[in-house]
Coordinates of C-alpha atoms and ligand atoms in Angstrom, one line a residue:
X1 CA 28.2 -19.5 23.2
X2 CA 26.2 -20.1 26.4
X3 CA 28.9 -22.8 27.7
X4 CA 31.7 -20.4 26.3
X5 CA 30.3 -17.8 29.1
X6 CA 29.4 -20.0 31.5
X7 CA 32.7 -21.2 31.9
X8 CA 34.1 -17.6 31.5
X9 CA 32.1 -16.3 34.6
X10 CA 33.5 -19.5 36.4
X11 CA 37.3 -18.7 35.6
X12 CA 36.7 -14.6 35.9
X13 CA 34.8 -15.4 39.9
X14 CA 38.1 -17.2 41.5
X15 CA 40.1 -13.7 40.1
X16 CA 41.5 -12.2 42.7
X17 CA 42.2 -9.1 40.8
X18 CA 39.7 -7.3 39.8
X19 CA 40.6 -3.4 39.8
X20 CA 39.2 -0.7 41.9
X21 CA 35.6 0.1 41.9
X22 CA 35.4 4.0 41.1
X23 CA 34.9 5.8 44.6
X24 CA 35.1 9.7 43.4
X25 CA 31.5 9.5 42.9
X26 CA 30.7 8.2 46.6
X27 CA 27.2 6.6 44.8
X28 CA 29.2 4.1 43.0
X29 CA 31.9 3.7 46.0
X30 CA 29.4 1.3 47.5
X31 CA 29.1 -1.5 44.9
X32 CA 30.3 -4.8 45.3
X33 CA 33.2 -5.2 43.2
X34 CA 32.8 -9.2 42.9
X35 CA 29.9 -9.1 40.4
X36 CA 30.8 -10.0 37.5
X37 CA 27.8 -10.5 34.2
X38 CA 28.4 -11.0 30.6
X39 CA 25.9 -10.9 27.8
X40 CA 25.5 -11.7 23.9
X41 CA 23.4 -10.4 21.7
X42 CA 23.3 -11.9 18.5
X43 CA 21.4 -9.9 15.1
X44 CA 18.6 -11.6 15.1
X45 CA 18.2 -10.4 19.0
X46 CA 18.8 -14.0 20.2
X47 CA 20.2 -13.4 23.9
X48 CA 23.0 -15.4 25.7
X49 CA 24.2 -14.5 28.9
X50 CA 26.2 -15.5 32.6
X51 CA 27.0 -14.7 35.9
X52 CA 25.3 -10.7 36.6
X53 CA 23.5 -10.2 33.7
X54 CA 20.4 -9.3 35.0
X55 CA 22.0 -7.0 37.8
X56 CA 21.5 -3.0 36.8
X57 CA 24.6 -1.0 37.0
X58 CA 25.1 2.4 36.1
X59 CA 25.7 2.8 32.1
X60 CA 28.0 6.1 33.3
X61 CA 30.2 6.8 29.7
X62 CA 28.7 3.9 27.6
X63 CA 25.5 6.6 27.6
X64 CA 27.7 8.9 25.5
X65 CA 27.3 6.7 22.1
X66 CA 23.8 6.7 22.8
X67 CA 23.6 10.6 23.2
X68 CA 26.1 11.2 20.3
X69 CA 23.7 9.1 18.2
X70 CA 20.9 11.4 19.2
X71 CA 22.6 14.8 18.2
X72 CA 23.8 12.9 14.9
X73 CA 19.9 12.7 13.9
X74 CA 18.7 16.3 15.3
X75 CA 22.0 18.0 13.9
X76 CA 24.2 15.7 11.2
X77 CA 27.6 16.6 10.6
X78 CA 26.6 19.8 12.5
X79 CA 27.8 18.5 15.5
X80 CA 31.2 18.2 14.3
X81 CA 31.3 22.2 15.1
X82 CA 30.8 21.4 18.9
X83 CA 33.1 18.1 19.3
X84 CA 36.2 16.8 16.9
X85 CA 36.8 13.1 16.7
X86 CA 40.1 12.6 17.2
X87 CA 41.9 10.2 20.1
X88 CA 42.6 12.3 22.9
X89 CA 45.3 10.2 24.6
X90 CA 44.3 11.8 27.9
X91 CA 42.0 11.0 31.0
X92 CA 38.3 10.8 30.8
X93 CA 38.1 14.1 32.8
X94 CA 41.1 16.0 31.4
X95 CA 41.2 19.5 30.7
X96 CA 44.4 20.4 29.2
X97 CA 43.3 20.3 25.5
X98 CA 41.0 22.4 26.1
X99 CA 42.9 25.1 26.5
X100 CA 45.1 24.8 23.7
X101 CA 42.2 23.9 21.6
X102 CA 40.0 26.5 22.6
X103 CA 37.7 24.9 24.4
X104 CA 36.8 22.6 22.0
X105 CA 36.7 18.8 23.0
X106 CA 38.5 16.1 21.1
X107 CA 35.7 13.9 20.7
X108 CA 32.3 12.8 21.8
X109 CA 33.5 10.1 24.6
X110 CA 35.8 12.2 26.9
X111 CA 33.4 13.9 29.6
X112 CA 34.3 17.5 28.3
X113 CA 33.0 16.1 24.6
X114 CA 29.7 14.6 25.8
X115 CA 28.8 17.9 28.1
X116 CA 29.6 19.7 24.4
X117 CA 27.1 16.7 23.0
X118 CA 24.4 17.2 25.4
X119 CA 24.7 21.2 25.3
X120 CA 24.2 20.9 21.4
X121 CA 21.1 18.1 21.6
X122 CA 19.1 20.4 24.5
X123 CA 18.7 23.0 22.1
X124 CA 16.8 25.6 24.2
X125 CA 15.1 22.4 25.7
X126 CA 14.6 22.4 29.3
X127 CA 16.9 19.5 31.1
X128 CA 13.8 17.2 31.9
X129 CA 12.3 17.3 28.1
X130 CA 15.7 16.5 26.7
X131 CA 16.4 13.8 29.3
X132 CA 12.9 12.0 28.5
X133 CA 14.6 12.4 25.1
X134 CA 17.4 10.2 26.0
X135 CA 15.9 7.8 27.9
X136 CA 13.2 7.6 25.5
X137 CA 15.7 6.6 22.7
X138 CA 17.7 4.0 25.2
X139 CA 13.9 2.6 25.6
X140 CA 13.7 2.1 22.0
X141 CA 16.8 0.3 21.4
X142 CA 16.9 -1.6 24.0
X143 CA 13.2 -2.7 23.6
X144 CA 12.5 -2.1 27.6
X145 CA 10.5 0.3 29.0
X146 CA 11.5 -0.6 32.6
X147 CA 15.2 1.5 32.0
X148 CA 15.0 4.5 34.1
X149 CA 17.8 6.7 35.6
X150 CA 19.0 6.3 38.9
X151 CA 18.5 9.7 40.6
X152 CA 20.5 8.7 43.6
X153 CA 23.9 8.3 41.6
X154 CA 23.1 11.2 39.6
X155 CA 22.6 13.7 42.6
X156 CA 26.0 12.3 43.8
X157 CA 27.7 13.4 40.7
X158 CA 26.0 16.4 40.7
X159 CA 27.0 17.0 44.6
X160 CA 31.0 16.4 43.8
X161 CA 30.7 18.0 40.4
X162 CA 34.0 20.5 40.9
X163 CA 35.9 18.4 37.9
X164 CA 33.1 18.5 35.5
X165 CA 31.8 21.5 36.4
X166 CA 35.6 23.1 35.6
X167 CA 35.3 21.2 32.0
X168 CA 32.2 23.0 31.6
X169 CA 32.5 26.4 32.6
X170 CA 36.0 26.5 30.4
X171 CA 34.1 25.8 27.5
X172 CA 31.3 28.1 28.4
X173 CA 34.1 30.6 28.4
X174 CA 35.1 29.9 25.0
X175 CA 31.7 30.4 23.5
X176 CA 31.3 26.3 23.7
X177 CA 28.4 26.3 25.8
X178 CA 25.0 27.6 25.3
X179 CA 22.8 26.8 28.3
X180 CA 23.2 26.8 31.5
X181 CA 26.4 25.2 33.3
X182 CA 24.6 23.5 35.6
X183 CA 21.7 22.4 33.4
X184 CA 24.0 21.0 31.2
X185 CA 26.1 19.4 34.1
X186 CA 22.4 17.9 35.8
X187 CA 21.3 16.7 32.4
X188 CA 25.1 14.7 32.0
X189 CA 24.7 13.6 35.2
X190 CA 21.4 11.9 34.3
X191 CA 22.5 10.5 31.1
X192 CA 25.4 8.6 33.0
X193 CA 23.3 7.6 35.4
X194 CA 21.0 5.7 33.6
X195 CA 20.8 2.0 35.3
X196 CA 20.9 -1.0 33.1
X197 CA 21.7 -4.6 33.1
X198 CA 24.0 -6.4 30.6
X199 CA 21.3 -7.9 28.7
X200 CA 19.4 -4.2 28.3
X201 CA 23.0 -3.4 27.3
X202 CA 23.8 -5.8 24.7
X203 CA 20.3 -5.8 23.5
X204 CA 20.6 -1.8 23.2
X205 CA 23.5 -2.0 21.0
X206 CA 22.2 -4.4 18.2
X207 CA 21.5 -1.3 15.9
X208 CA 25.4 -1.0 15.5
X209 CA 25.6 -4.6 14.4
X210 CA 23.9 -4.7 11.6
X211 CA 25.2 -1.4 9.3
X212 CA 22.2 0.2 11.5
X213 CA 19.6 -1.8 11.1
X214 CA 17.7 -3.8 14.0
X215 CA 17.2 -7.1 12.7
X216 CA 16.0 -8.1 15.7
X217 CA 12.9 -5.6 14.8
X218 CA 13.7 -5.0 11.5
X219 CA 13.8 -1.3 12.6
X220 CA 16.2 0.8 10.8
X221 CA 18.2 3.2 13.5
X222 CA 20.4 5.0 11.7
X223 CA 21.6 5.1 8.1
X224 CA 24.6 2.5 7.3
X225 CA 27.0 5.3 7.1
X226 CA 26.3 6.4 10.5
X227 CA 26.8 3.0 12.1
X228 CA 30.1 2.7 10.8
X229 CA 31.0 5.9 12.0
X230 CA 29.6 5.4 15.4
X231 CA 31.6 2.6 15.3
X232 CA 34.8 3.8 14.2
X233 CA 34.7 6.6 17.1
X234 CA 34.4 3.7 19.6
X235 CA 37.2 2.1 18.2
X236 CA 39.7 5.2 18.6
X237 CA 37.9 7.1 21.4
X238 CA 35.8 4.8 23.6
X239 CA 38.5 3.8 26.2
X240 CA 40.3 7.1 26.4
X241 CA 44.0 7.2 26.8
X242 CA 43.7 3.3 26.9
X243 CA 41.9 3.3 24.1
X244 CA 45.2 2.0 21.9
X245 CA 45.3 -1.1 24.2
X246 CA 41.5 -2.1 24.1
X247 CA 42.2 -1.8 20.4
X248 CA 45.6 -4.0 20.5
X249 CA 43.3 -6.7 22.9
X250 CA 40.1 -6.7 21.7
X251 CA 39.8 -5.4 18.4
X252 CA 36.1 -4.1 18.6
X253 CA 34.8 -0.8 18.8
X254 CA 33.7 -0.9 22.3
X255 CA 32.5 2.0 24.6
X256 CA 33.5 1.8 28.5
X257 CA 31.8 3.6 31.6
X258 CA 33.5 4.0 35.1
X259 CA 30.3 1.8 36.4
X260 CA 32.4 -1.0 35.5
X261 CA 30.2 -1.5 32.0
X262 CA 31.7 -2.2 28.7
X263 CA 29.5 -2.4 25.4
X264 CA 31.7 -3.8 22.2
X265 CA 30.5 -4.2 19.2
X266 CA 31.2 -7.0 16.6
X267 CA 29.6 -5.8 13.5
X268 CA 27.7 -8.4 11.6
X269 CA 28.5 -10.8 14.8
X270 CA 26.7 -9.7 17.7
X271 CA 26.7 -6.9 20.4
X272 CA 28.5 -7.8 23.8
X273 CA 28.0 -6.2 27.1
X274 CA 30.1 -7.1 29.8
X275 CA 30.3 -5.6 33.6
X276 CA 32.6 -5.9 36.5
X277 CA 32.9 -2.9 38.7
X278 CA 36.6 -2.9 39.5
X279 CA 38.5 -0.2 37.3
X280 CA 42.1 -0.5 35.6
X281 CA 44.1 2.4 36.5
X282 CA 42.7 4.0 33.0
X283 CA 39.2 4.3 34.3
X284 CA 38.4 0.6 32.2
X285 CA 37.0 -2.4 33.7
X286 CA 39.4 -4.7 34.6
X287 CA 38.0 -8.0 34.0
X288 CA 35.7 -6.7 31.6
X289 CA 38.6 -6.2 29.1
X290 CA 39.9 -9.3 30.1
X291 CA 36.5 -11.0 29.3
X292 CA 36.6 -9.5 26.1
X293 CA 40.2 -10.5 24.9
X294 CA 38.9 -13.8 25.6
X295 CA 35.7 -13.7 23.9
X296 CA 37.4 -12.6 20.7
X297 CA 40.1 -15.5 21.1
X298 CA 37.1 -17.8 20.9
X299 CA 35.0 -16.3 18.8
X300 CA 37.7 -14.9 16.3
X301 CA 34.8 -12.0 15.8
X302 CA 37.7 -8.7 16.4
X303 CA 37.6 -6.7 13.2
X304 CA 41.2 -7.7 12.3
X305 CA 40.5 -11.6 12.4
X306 CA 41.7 -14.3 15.0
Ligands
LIG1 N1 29.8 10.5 34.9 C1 31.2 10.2 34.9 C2 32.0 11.5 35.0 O1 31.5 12.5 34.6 C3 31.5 9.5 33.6 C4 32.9 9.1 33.5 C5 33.1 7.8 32.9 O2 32.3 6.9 32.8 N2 34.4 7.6 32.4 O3 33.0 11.5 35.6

């Protein structure tokens, strides 16, 4: 594995093309899209890792499982009022389903689905006790106290928030929302901004490895059930309207952020993060899929088999 990714972070660094780093949120604009880290976390928490890996980079989307996982323990299959969980086969930051479905989201990963999410876990909770909630929880699984949120990318979202804030005050106006807008909006903001590298990342994601147990800890996260649910969501939903292609390449349920981040997971295998900042037209990492697709060429660990 370790010379498998070595020699991936060689052949990925002469790439010429490597997508366009996100630049709507001015924050992320700056980032040097030539980084380029890869980590491997295997169930017994056994790490592997090349090139960036120890380089933070903001989570963005891939905090959306993590958040989802949270209002699956306060709430169950009561969250299924707030969010469906069907493929949207739209952009990220669409709102024209909204409409026609009034104003409830598709699923959990689309931004208008994780503002539903976080609405439904604050629960009458001011933003900075549910927030300490999250990052409390990413802590946990990720066995490192030293994850924190980076408040400058946040207050950047927050500043050019007009998309998101349109999401949210369109649900609001169906009912869908029961705090305030931009409560909810700062508390999203937060959750996407949380900074972490790709071993935090791989390492955070072991609990969905093994039918949701931490082997690594022997801590059960959630029940079986729930893993394979979680998973199944990333599958269909975790790349958006490319999330059909990520399935046809890769094969794992995987969860992408526009921070360039991708976390896949191969159940019973290990838990994969991968980052490159430059973005397919989709919102995807670029050479983070293409990492992938050859990971699982190696490896043979996609769900359907080599
Ligand atoms: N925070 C980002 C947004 O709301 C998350 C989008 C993403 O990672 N796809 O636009």
């Amino acid at each position: 594995m370790q010379d498998f990714l070595d020699g991936l972070v060689l052949t990925l660094s002469a790439e010429t093309a490597r997508g366009k780093v996100a630049d709507y949120i001015p924050q992320l604009a700056h980032v040097d899209p030539k980084q380029f880290g890869i980590a491997v976390c295997t169930p017994d928490g056994q790490l592997y890792s090349a090139g960036h890996a120890n380089t933070p980079f903001s989570i963005q989307s891939i905090s959306k499982v993590f958040t989802l996982t949270i209002a699956l323990g306060k709430m169950g299959d009561g969250i299924w009022k707030h969010v469906g969980r069907e493929p949207s086969g739209d952009p990220f930051n669409s709102i024209v389903q909204l409409e026609h479905e009034s104003g409830k989201p598709r699923n959990p990963f689309i931004n208008a689905g994780a503002i539903a999410v976080v609405d439904a876990i604050m629960m009458g909770h001011e933003p900075k006790e549910t927030l300490a909630e999250i990052l409390n929880f990413v802590r946990f699984i990720a066995q490192d106290n030293s994850i924190c949120f980076d408040h400058k990318v946040a207050a950047s979202e927050m500043e050019h928030r007009d998309r998101n804030a349109s999401l949210a005050h369109f649900m609001k106006a169906f009912g869908r929302l029961r705090h305030d807008v931009d409560k909810v909006l700062g508390t999203y903001f937060h959750q996407c901004a949380i900074a972490m590298n790709c071993e935090q990342l791989a390492r955070a994601g072991l609990f969905l490895v093994s039918d949701g147990i931490d082997k690594a800890t022997n801590t059960r996260v959630v029940s079986a059930q729930r893993a394979r649910r979680i998973n199944s969501l990333m599958m269909m939903c975790g790349h958006y309207d490319g999330s059909g292609e990520f399935a046809y390449r890769v094969g794992l349920p995987g969860k992408s952020g526009v921070g360039g981040g991708i976390l896949a997971i191969a159940p019973g295998k290990g838990s994969i993060a991968v980052w490159s900042p430059g973005l397919d037209a989709l919102g995807n990492s670029y050479l983070g899929t293409r990492a992938l697709e050859q990971l699982v060429q190696k490896t043979g660990w996609s769900v359907f088999g080599h």
